[in-house]
Amino acid sequence: MKRLGLLAVILFGALLVYGTTDFPDWGDPSSPAATHLSPYYIQHSLHDTAVPNIVTAVLADYRGYDTMFETAVIFTAGLACLFLLRVFITPKETEASGLYRHRATGITLRIGQGGRLPLGTREFERIDSQWVPYDLIIRTACSLVLPFIQLFALYVVAHGHHSPGGGFQGGVIFGAALILFAISHNLRTTLKAMPEKRTNILTGTGVLIYVGTGVLCLLLGGQFLDYAALAGLLGVDPVMARSHGILIVEIGVAIAVMAVMVSLYYNLASAGHMDEGL
Amino acid sequence: MIWQLEFIILLLVVVCAFAALKVRDLLGAAVLFSIYSFLMCLLWAIMGAVDVAFTEASVGAGVSTVFFVAAVFRTTRRSRD
Amino acid sequence: MTTAGYINLIIAKYNYWIYIVLMCIGLWAMIAKRNLIKKIIGMNILQTAIILFYVSIATKKGATLPILGHHDAGHFVDYATVINPLPHVLMLTAIVVSVATLGVALALAMKIYNRYDTLEEDEIHARVRES
């Protein structure tokens, strides 16, 4: 099997190398890919949509229908991971049992079945069964960095019109900030800040914002995802309306991508149990 | 565009891809794959695809490495090939 | 073909050949590796190699980034001076979709590990036959 696979792969590679002889030279400005459709985008996008970053304009406006279904694919992947891994059986009596650490001394207590800490004690904190050392430096450093990462993510989403960036990148960075929080603290703290239910609702909300914008254009007399129809509603001229429409859609994409990234991490790191994680 | 720089990065990408598949430790494979993604991101930045490079830097080198580490944490680190 | 002709051919095409090597590494890992995580890494290498190929189609020698300045607003831009943005758009979404598929693939691998207690393909086959 191994030899056969290697042979097949080498044959495949040889055929591809033979195919490259018909290719245009690397970096040729007059190659077929550069001469048919893309000149229209390069020459008209700034005039049509008032967005200097051509990639953003093409992504969310000219090919908006395409991007809508890419968002739907991400939504479906998040859903599939949830269905595959999520375990809903949580034993009630083990809620209070587990390992606890005394904050001041670092002594670890094990609370068995049926046992519980005295109510109102703040000196103990629950820790994961796979022992994670308490690291003040990592926690403090991550807490200091986190707001800036989140602010940068919002900047990337909002400034996608003028610089590299947009909904996908901003959403992933925002999700990565929450994942960093989960790694530096623990999964339970993160689940308190960003419950699982909220990520699931946000995933749907993001796709809904995207599709809703399209349907709104339809209701206002334009075509599906033709943001120029929003001009009357936003009180601007049709060109600026397309620019604003791109921003609305990018925010939807960012919310969906952020929620899916966090949801995927929750499910993978805790194997669907949502109690102990990485 | 400096073609020597690009050529070196291309070779490094191939070496990292090969190493990620050859190493027996799955955690090491995940880290090598992260290096691979980051070099790929550099390559795209050189080629002028800034948006794609940005996406790869956040997705490939960041989040997907975390996913790999999480999966290795939940399964096993050992691999026979 | 003369020697200079061959050298020109190599300079014009060597990038494509390295992408093909990467693609072959990924495909070979998907076929021949027994470990499931290694297979998933191979799938990702194949994906990035294809994305690299598409991005390299977009390059133009001596062209600038596909972000226009405000001084370009009045007149039409010469398209040979700006890198082709269309493959970038297609590949940008492909990367994000690839991380989503990676999540699903890892979830499946974890389910298989929970059931059969191994990630090696041949051991899984043996255990499937046993039961």
XYZ file of N, CA, C and O in Angstrom, chain A residues 128-221:
376
model
N -8.364 21.975 37.609
C -8.579 20.808 36.754
C -7.911 19.587 37.367
O -6.953 19.695 38.123
N -8.443 18.380 37.016
C -7.881 17.161 37.594
C -6.494 16.873 37.036
O -5.657 16.289 37.715
N -6.267 17.282 35.764
C -4.890 17.213 35.282
C -4.203 18.484 35.757
O -4.461 19.566 35.247
N -3.320 18.328 36.723
C -2.846 19.443 37.519
C -2.201 20.533 36.667
O -1.311 20.265 35.860
N -2.666 21.739 36.831
C -2.089 22.886 36.138
C -1.513 23.820 37.193
O -2.240 24.259 38.066
N -0.232 24.085 37.159
C 0.337 24.949 38.183
C -0.204 26.376 38.080
O -0.503 26.846 36.990
N -0.349 27.007 39.195
C -0.820 28.380 39.232
C 0.332 29.275 38.821
O 1.379 29.290 39.468
N 0.164 29.992 37.705
C 1.263 30.828 37.231
C 0.817 32.282 37.169
O 0.045 32.670 36.294
N 1.296 33.064 38.138
C 0.881 34.467 38.240
C 1.342 35.257 37.029
O 0.608 36.099 36.508
N 2.569 34.963 36.548
C 3.136 35.764 35.459
C 2.306 35.592 34.188
O 1.918 36.571 33.538
N 1.979 34.337 33.870
C 1.225 34.096 32.634
C -0.153 34.729 32.732
O -0.609 35.410 31.817
N -0.833 34.542 33.888
C -2.181 35.094 34.029
C -2.170 36.608 33.897
O -2.982 37.189 33.183
N -1.219 37.252 34.600
C -1.198 38.710 34.580
C -0.851 39.220 33.188
O -1.481 40.151 32.683
N 0.146 38.589 32.561
C 0.567 39.062 31.238
C -0.573 38.911 30.235
O -0.856 39.829 29.457
N -1.257 37.760 30.279
C -2.353 37.553 29.335
C -3.489 38.534 29.596
O -4.069 39.080 28.663
N -3.795 38.783 30.893
C -4.862 39.732 31.187
C -4.514 41.123 30.699
O -5.388 41.875 30.273
N -3.223 41.467 30.759
C -2.813 42.802 30.293
C -2.923 42.901 28.779
O -3.310 43.934 28.238
N -2.576 41.826 28.080
C -2.524 41.874 26.614
C -3.918 41.785 25.991
O -4.178 42.391 24.961
N -4.826 41.030 26.674
C -6.130 40.720 26.080
C -6.924 41.924 25.565
O -7.381 41.877 24.420
N -7.102 43.009 26.355
C -7.902 44.129 25.840
C -7.339 44.681 24.540
O -8.103 45.053 23.651
N -6.013 44.697 24.422
C -5.422 45.259 23.209
C -5.667 44.356 22.009
O -5.894 44.849 20.900
N -5.629 43.030 22.243
C -5.914 42.116 21.136
C -7.351 42.314 20.668
O -7.639 42.374 19.471
N -8.269 42.448 21.637
C -9.670 42.611 21.260
C -9.905 43.932 20.532
O -10.616 43.986 19.520
N -9.226 44.979 21.017
C -9.347 46.277 20.354
C -8.799 46.202 18.935
O -9.394 46.722 17.986
N -7.674 45.509 18.783
C -7.077 45.355 17.450
C -8.020 44.590 16.520
O -8.143 44.929 15.340
N -8.691 43.562 17.081
C -9.627 42.794 16.255
C -10.744 43.691 15.750
O -11.101 43.648 14.563
N -11.274 44.551 16.642
C -12.343 45.460 16.215
C -11.827 46.442 15.168
O -12.513 46.743 14.181
N -10.574 46.898 15.352
C -9.969 47.802 14.367
C -9.858 47.121 13.012
O -10.136 47.719 11.963
N -9.459 45.838 13.030
C -9.283 45.100 11.773
C -10.625 44.982 11.051
O -10.701 45.150 9.834
N -11.699 44.721 11.827
C -13.011 44.616 11.190
C -13.424 45.969 10.613
O -13.857 46.065 9.462
N -13.263 47.025 11.404
C -13.780 48.323 10.997
C -12.927 48.966 9.912
O -13.420 49.752 9.115
N -11.640 48.648 9.881
C -10.738 49.306 8.940
C -10.446 48.441 7.727
O -9.513 48.703 6.976
N -11.245 47.398 7.527
C -11.011 46.521 6.382
C -11.185 47.204 5.041
O -10.711 46.690 4.030
N -11.866 48.357 5.020
C -12.064 49.062 3.751
C -10.771 49.682 3.245
O -10.578 49.822 2.049
N -9.893 50.084 4.168
C -8.727 50.868 3.763
C -7.415 50.134 3.915
O -6.388 50.613 3.455
N -7.413 49.009 4.609
C -6.161 48.293 4.853
C -6.465 46.804 4.824
O -7.620 46.414 4.837
N -5.434 45.947 4.778
C -5.710 44.523 4.827
C -6.509 44.175 6.076
O -6.246 44.708 7.155
N -7.461 43.298 5.920
C -8.283 42.930 7.065
C -9.724 42.827 6.632
O -10.034 42.930 5.447
N -10.590 42.613 7.580
C -12.009 42.461 7.279
C -12.652 41.521 8.267
O -12.078 41.248 9.322
N -13.815 41.056 7.920
C -14.595 40.260 8.858
C -13.932 38.965 9.257
O -13.903 38.608 10.431
N -13.383 38.240 8.290
C -12.792 36.941 8.609
C -11.614 37.097 9.564
O -11.544 36.430 10.598
N -10.680 38.002 9.217
C -9.484 38.156 10.042
C -9.837 38.683 11.429
O -9.352 38.174 12.450
N -10.684 39.728 11.467
C -11.055 40.305 12.751
C -11.753 39.290 13.635
O -11.483 39.195 14.835
N -12.654 38.508 13.017
C -13.369 37.498 13.791
C -12.428 36.464 14.363
O -12.548 36.077 15.529
N -11.464 36.027 13.552
C -10.537 35.011 14.049
C -9.675 35.581 15.172
O -9.421 34.893 16.175
N -9.250 36.858 15.032
C -8.406 37.430 16.090
C -9.200 37.575 17.381
O -8.698 37.288 18.476
N -10.477 37.989 17.262
C -11.298 38.115 18.473
C -11.494 36.750 19.134
O -11.380 36.605 20.359
N -11.743 35.732 18.288
C -11.869 34.385 18.832
C -10.587 33.932 19.495
O -10.603 33.314 20.564
N -9.438 34.262 18.860
C -8.150 33.872 19.421
C -7.917 34.535 20.768
O -7.302 33.939 21.667
N -8.425 35.774 20.947
C -8.279 36.448 22.240
C -9.002 35.660 23.331
O -8.470 35.445 24.425
N -10.234 35.203 23.010
C -10.986 34.427 24.009
C -10.299 33.090 24.279
O -10.276 32.614 25.423
N -9.730 32.480 23.213
C -9.033 31.207 23.403
C -7.802 31.418 24.282
O -7.492 30.593 25.147
N -7.110 32.544 24.080
C -5.945 32.856 24.923
C -6.350 32.984 26.383
O -5.659 32.493 27.282
N -7.517 33.613 26.606
C -8.044 33.732 27.974
C -8.294 32.345 28.568
O -7.939 32.069 29.712
N -8.869 31.458 27.737
C -9.164 30.108 28.226
C -7.881 29.346 28.528
O -7.826 28.565 29.478
N -6.830 29.565 27.734
C -5.583 28.840 27.973
C -4.878 29.379 29.205
O -4.370 28.616 30.025
N -4.872 30.713 29.364
C -4.099 31.291 30.465
C -4.818 31.111 31.797
O -4.161 30.931 32.816
N -6.149 31.180 31.806
C -6.897 30.905 33.041
C -7.354 29.452 32.970
O -6.531 28.583 32.866
N -8.653 29.209 32.999
C -9.111 27.860 32.682
C -10.465 27.917 32.017
O -11.052 28.990 31.874
N -10.936 26.771 31.582
C -12.139 26.752 30.746
C -13.371 27.219 31.507
O -14.238 27.868 30.949
N -13.422 26.906 32.818
C -14.610 27.279 33.586
C -14.777 28.786 33.674
O -15.870 29.314 33.516
N -13.651 29.493 33.913
C -13.712 30.953 33.983
C -14.186 31.523 32.652
O -14.989 32.453 32.613
N -13.656 30.958 31.549
C -14.039 31.453 30.233
C -15.511 31.199 29.963
O -16.200 32.030 29.384
N -15.999 30.013 30.417
C -17.404 29.700 30.178
C -18.317 30.626 30.958
O -19.455 30.853 30.551
N -17.806 31.171 32.097
C -18.619 32.148 32.829
C -18.693 33.457 32.045
O -19.718 34.112 32.003
N -17.555 33.841 31.435
C -17.530 35.093 30.684
C -18.251 34.958 29.350
O -18.875 35.903 28.875
N -18.133 33.787 28.734
C -18.696 33.585 27.391
C -19.359 32.219 27.373
O -18.747 31.231 26.985
N -20.617 32.132 27.869
C -21.259 30.819 27.977
C -21.446 30.168 26.612
O -21.480 30.852 25.588
N -21.578 28.859 26.660
C -21.713 28.099 25.422
C -22.955 28.523 24.648
O -22.933 28.646 23.428
N -24.033 28.782 25.412
C -25.287 29.171 24.755
C -25.091 30.447 23.957
O -25.578 30.594 22.845
N -24.309 31.380 24.529
C -24.108 32.648 23.844
C -23.328 32.463 22.543
O -23.667 33.071 21.527
N -22.290 31.602 22.569
C -21.546 31.397 21.322
C -22.458 30.800 20.256
O -22.389 31.185 19.085
N -23.336 29.873 20.660
C -24.203 29.252 19.672
C -25.185 30.259 19.085
O -25.446 30.257 17.885
N -25.708 31.131 19.967
C -26.642 32.143 19.459
C -25.912 33.120 18.543
O -26.401 33.487 17.475
N -24.680 33.505 18.932
C -23.926 34.469 18.118
C -23.591 33.898 16.744
O -23.581 34.632 15.755
N -23.321 32.580 16.695
C -23.042 31.964 15.396
C -24.200 32.179 14.447
O -24.024 32.613 13.308
N -25.424 31.892 14.965
C -26.592 32.102 14.127
C -26.802 33.566 13.795
O -27.146 33.917 12.669
N -26.560 34.443 14.803
C -26.775 35.875 14.590
C -25.918 36.412 13.451
O -26.383 37.202 12.630
N -24.664 35.966 13.397
C -23.758 36.448 12.351
C -24.280 36.118 10.970
O -24.354 36.998 10.096
N -24.679 34.862 10.780
C -25.207 34.472 9.470
C -26.497 35.233 9.192
O -26.758 35.674 8.071
N -27.321 35.432 10.260
C -28.592 36.138 10.088
C -28.359 37.579 9.649
O -29.095 38.092 8.800
N -27.324 38.242 10.219
C -27.045 39.628 9.813
C -26.723 39.667 8.320
O -27.219 40.519 7.575
N -25.906 38.702 7.889
C -25.519 38.661 6.468
C -26.746 38.460 5.586
O -27.017 39.252 4.670
N -27.508 37.405 5.869
C -28.661 37.094 5.019
C -29.709 38.189 5.148
O -30.344 38.577 4.157
N -29.869 38.712 6.388
C -30.851 39.758 6.613
C -30.561 40.998 5.786
O -31.481 41.639 5.267
N -29.274 41.365 5.655
C -28.917 42.507 4.821
C -29.363 42.265 3.385
O -29.912 43.159 2.734
N -29.130 41.018 2.906
C -29.546 40.689 1.547
C -31.050 40.804 1.382
O -31.538 41.395 0.411
N -31.782 40.273 2.363
C -33.248 40.299 2.258
C -33.759 41.723 2.355
O -34.710 42.109 1.663
N -33.097 42.549 3.192
C -33.503 43.955 3.325
C -33.359 44.669 1.984
O -34.232 45.447 1.589
N -32.242 44.384 1.276
C -32.053 44.971 -0.053
C -33.194 44.556 -0.974
O -33.700 45.345 -1.758
N -33.587 43.292 -0.846
C -34.672 42.759 -1.677
C -35.972 43.511 -1.383
O -36.700 43.903 -2.293
N -36.236 43.726 -0.054
C -37.490 44.385 0.337
C -37.516 45.835 -0.095
O -38.570 46.393 -0.358
N -36.314 46.470 -0.165
C -36.272 47.892 -0.528
C -36.257 48.076 -2.041
O -35.989 49.157 -2.531
N -36.466 47.009 -2.778
C -36.627 47.154 -4.219
C -35.384 46.857 -5.025
O -35.418 46.929 -6.250
